[in-house]
Coordinates of C-alpha atoms in Angstrom, one line a residue:
X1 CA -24.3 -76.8 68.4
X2 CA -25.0 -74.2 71.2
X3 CA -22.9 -71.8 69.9
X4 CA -23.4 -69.0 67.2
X5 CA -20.9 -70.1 64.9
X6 CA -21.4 -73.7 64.7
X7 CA -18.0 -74.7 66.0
X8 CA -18.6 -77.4 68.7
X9 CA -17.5 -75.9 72.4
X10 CA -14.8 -77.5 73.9
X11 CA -14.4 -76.5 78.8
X12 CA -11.1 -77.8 79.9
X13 CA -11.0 -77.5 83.8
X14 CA -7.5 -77.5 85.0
X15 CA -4.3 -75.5 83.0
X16 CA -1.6 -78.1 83.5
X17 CA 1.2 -79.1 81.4
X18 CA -1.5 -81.9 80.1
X19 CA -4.7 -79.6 80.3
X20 CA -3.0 -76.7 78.1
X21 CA -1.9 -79.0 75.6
X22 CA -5.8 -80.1 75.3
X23 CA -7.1 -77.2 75.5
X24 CA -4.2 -75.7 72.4
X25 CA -5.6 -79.0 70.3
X26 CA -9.2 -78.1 70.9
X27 CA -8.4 -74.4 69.6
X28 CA -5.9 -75.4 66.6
X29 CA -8.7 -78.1 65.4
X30 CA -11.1 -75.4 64.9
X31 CA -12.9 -75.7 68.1
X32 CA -14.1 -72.7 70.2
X33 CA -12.0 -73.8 74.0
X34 CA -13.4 -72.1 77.5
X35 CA -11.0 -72.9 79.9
X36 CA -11.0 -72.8 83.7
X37 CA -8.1 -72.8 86.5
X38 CA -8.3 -73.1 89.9
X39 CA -5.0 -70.4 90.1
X40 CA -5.4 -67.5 87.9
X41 CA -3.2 -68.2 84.4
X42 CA -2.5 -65.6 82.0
X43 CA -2.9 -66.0 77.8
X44 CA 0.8 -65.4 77.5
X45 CA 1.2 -68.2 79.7
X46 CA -0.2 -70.4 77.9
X47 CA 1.4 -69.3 74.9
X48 CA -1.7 -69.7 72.3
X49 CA -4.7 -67.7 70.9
X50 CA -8.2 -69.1 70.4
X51 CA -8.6 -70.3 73.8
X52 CA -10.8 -68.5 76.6
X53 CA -9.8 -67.8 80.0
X54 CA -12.7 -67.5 82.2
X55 CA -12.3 -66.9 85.9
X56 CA -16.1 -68.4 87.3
X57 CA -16.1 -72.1 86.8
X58 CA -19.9 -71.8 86.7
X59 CA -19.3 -69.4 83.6
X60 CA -16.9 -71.5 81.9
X61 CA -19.5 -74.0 81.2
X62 CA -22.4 -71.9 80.2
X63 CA -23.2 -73.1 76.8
X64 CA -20.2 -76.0 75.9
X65 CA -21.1 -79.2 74.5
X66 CA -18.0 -81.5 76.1
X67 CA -16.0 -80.6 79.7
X68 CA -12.9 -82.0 79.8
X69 CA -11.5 -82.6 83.2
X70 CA -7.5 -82.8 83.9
X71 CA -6.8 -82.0 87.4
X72 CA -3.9 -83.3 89.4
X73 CA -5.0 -86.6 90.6
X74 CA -8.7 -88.2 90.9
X75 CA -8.7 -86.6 94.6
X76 CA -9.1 -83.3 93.2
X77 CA -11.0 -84.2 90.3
X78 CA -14.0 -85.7 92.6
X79 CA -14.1 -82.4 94.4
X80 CA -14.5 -80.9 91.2
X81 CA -17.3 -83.2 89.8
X82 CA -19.1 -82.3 93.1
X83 CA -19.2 -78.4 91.9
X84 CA -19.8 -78.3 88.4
X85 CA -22.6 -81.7 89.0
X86 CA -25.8 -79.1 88.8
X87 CA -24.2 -77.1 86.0
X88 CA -22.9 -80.1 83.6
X89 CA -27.0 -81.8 83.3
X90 CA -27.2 -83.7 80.0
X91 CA -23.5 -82.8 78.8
X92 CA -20.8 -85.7 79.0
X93 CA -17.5 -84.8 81.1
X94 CA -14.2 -86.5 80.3
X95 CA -12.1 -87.1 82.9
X96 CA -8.2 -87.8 81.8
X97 CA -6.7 -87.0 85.6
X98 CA -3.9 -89.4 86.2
X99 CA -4.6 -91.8 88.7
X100 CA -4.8 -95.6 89.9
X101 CA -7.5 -98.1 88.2
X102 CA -9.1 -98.2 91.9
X103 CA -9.2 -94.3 91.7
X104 CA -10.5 -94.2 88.5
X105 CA -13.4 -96.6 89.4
X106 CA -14.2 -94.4 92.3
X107 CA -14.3 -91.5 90.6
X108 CA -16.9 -93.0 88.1
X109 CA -19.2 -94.4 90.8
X110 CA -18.6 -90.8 92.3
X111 CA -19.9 -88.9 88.9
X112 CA -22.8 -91.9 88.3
X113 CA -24.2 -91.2 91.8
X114 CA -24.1 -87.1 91.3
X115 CA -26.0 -87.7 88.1
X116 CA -23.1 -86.9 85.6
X117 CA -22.7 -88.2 81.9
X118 CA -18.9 -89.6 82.7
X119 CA -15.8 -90.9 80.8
X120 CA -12.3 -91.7 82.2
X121 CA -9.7 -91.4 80.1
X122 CA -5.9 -91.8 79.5
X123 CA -3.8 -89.7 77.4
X124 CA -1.0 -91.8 76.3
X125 CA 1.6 -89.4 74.7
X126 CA 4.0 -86.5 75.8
X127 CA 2.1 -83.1 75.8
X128 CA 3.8 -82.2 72.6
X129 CA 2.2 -84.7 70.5
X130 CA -1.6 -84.2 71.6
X131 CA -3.4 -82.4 68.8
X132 CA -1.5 -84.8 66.3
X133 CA -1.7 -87.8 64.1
X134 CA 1.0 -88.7 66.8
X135 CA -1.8 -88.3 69.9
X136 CA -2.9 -91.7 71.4
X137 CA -5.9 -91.7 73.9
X138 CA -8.0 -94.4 75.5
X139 CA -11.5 -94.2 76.9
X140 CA -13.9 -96.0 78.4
X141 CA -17.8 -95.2 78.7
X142 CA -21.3 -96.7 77.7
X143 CA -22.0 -96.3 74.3
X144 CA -24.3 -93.5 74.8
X145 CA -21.8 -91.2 76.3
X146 CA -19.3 -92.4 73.8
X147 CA -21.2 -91.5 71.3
X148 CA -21.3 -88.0 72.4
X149 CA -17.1 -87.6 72.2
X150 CA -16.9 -87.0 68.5
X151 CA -15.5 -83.2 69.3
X152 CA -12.8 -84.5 71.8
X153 CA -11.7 -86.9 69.0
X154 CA -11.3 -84.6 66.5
X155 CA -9.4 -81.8 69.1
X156 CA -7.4 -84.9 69.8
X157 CA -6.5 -85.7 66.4
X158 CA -4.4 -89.2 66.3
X159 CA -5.9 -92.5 67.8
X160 CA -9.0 -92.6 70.3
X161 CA -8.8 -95.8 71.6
X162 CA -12.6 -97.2 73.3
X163 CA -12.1 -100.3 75.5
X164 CA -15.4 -100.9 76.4
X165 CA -17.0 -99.3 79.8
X166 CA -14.9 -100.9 82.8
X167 CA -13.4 -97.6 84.0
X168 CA -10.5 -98.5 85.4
X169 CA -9.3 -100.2 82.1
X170 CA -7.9 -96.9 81.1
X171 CA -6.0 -96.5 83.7
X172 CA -4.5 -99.5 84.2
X173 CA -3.5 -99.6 80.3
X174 CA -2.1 -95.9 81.1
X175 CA 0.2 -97.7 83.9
X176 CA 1.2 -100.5 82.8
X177 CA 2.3 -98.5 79.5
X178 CA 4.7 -96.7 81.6
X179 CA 5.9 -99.5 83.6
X180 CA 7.7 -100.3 80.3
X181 CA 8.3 -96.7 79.2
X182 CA 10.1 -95.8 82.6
X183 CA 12.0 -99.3 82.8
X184 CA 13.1 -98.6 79.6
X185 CA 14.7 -94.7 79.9
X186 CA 15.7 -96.4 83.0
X187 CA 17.6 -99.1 81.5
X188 CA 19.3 -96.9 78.8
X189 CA 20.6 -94.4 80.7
X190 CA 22.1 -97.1 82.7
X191 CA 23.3 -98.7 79.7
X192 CA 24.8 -95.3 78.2
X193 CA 26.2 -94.4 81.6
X194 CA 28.2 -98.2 81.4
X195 CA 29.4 -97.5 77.9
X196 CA 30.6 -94.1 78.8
X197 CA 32.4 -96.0 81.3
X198 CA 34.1 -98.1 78.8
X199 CA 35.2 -95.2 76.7
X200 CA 31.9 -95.5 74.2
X201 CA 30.5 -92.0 73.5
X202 CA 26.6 -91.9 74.5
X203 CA 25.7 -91.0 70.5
X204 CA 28.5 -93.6 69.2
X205 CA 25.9 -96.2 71.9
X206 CA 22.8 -94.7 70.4
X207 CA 22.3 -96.8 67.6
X208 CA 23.3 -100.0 69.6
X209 CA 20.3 -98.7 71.9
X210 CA 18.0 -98.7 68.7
X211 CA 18.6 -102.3 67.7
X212 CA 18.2 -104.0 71.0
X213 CA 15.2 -101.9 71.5
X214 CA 13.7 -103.2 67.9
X215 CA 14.9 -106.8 69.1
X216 CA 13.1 -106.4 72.5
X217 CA 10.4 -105.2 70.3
X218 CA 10.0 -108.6 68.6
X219 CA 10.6 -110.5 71.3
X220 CA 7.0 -109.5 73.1
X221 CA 4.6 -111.6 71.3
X222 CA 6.5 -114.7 72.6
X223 CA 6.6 -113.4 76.1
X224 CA 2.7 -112.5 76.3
X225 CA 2.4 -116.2 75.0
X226 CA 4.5 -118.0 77.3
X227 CA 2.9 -115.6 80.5
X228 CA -0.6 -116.6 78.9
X229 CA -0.6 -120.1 78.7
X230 CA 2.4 -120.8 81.7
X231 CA 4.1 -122.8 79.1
X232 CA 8.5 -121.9 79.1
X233 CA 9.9 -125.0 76.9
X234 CA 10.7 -123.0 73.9
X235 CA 14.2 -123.7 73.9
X236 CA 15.7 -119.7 72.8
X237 CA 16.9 -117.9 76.3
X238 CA 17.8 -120.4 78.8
X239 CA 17.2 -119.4 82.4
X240 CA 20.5 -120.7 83.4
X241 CA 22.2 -118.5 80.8
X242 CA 20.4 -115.3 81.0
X243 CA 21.1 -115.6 84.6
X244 CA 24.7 -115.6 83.8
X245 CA 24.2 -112.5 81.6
X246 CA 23.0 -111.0 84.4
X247 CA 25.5 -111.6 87.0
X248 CA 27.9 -110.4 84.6
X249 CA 26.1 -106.6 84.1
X250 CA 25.7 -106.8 87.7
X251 CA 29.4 -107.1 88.8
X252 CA 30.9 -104.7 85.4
X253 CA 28.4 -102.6 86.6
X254 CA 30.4 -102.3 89.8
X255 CA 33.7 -102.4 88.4
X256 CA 33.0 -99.4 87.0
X257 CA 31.4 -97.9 89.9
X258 CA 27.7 -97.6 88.8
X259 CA 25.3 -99.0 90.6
X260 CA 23.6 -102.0 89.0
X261 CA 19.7 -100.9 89.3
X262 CA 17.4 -102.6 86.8
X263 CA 19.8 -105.5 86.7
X264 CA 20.1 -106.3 89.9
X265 CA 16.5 -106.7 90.5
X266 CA 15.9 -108.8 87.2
X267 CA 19.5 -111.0 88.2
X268 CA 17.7 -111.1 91.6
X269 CA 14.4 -112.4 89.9
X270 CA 16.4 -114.7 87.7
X271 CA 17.8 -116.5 90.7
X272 CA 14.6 -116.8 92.7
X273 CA 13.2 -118.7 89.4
X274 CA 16.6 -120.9 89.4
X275 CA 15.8 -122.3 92.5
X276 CA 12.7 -123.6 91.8
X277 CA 12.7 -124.5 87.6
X278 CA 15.5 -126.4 85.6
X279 CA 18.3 -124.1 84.4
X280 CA 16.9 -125.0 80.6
X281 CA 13.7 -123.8 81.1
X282 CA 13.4 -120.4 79.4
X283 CA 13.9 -117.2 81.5
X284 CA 10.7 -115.4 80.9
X285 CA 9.6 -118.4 83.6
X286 CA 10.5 -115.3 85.6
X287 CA 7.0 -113.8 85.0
X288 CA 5.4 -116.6 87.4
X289 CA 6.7 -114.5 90.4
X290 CA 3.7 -112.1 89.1
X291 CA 1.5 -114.9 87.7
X292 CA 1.6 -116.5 91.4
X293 CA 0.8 -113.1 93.1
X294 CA -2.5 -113.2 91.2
X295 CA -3.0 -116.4 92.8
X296 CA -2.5 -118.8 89.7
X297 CA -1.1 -121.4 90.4
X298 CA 2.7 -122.4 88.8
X299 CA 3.1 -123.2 85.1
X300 CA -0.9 -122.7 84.7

């Protein structure tokens, strides 16, 4: 430990929503927290004790063992890497600003070539839940600078997840994650909004909402399968039918006067893959429309 009291020292550059709710984890898990902002921030802003505002970024990371990075995009995090490279020797920085996998690949060659000890990371969960069993992080690093992240686990508290050292896993994990999460809120407020429409109080849907949600949940396994091996004989959702399913949210959707969104695009989908498979094959044959983006060829 550098530091007089044994606690481990925790530099988070960049007071964001995200940033502050790493830096309040470090400080309520016992860790002394330097903090840095490129616009001044004041301690009632950011509405906890424990944590030190410093205004040099130089000063803020005299002395810490772990600099956590959490700018706006990797952009601005690069530019930052390039200032605090002659002061961070020997120490490992974390980088968890949002970004593309591409971005987050760059960023790491970036750090590699100004001699910095570099992880990306993902932070998975609202800004509410960092700090708890709830948190959920990813990382990716070699071994020796994973090694080193024992005080960010333990500030984050919850899961710290290691996939191995392609940096731009992270990332893309982070994405795709919300592909479903905003699809989803999407999709439900659409849903509510229809229900409404029907005379169907939004709490009175709620719990409708709930089970198809735990039925979608169960359903995923057999999706990643059939996407996997290009195989759609199962027999269970029947392109032709879900297809009809569709067209049917599609034009109550309009009767109503809401616009179709989500379902228009997955009807749309559906009848693209009608054209070209039986109606009996099973509808997540929709997927090959990504499948044969990648370049794999149809059914493979």
């Amino acid at each position: 430990m550098t530091n007089t009291d044994d606690r481990s020292t925790v530099t988070v550059l960049g007071l964001g929503a995200m940033g502050t709710a790493i830096a309040r984890a470090a400080a309520s898990n016992g860790f002394e927290v330097l903090a840095w902002n490129r616009s001044a921030r004041s301690r009632e802003e950011l509405g906890a004790s424990g944590i030190d505002l410093i205004e040099s970024l130089e000063e803020s990371l005299r002395g810490t063992d772990l600099v956590v990075v959490c700018v706006r995009d990797h952009a601005a995090s690069r530019l930052l890497l390039e200032k605090i490279a002659p002061v961070v020797a020997n120490r490992v920085v974390v980088n968890v600003s949002t970004g593309t996998p591409a971005h987050a690949a760059e960023s790491a060659g970036h750090a590699a070539a100004l001699g910095i000890r570099y992880v990306s990371g993902a932070v998975m969960v609202p800004t509410p839940l960092v700090g708890t069993d709830k948190s959920f992080a990813i990382y990716a690093a070699s071994e020796a600078d994973i090694a080193e992240l024992g005080p960010m686990f333990d500030a984050m508290a919850g899961v710290s997840d290691v996939v191995g050292e392609d940096h731009s896993v992270p990332a893309a994990l982070d994405l795709a994650m919300l592909d479903i999460y905003f699809a989803g809120m999407y999709a439900h407020l659409h849903a509510t909004a229809f229900a409404a429409a029907h005379g169907i109080r939004p709490a009175r849907f709620l719990p409708y909402a709930h089970g198809i949600v735990e039925t979608l949940g169960a359903s995923l396994a057999g999706l990643t399968s059939g996407f996997e091996q290009g195989t759609y004989d199962g027999g269970e959702a029947r392109l032709d039918m879900c297809l009809s399913f569709l067209e049917h949210i599609v034009f109550a959707s309009g009767e109503v006067g809401i616009d179709p969104g989500l379902a228009e695009v997955v009807r749309a989908a559906s009848a693209r893959a009608a054209i070209r498979w039986s109606g009996a094959t099973d509808w997540d044959v929709v997927g090959e429309d990504f499948a044969l983006e990648q370049g794999r060829p149809q059914g493979s």
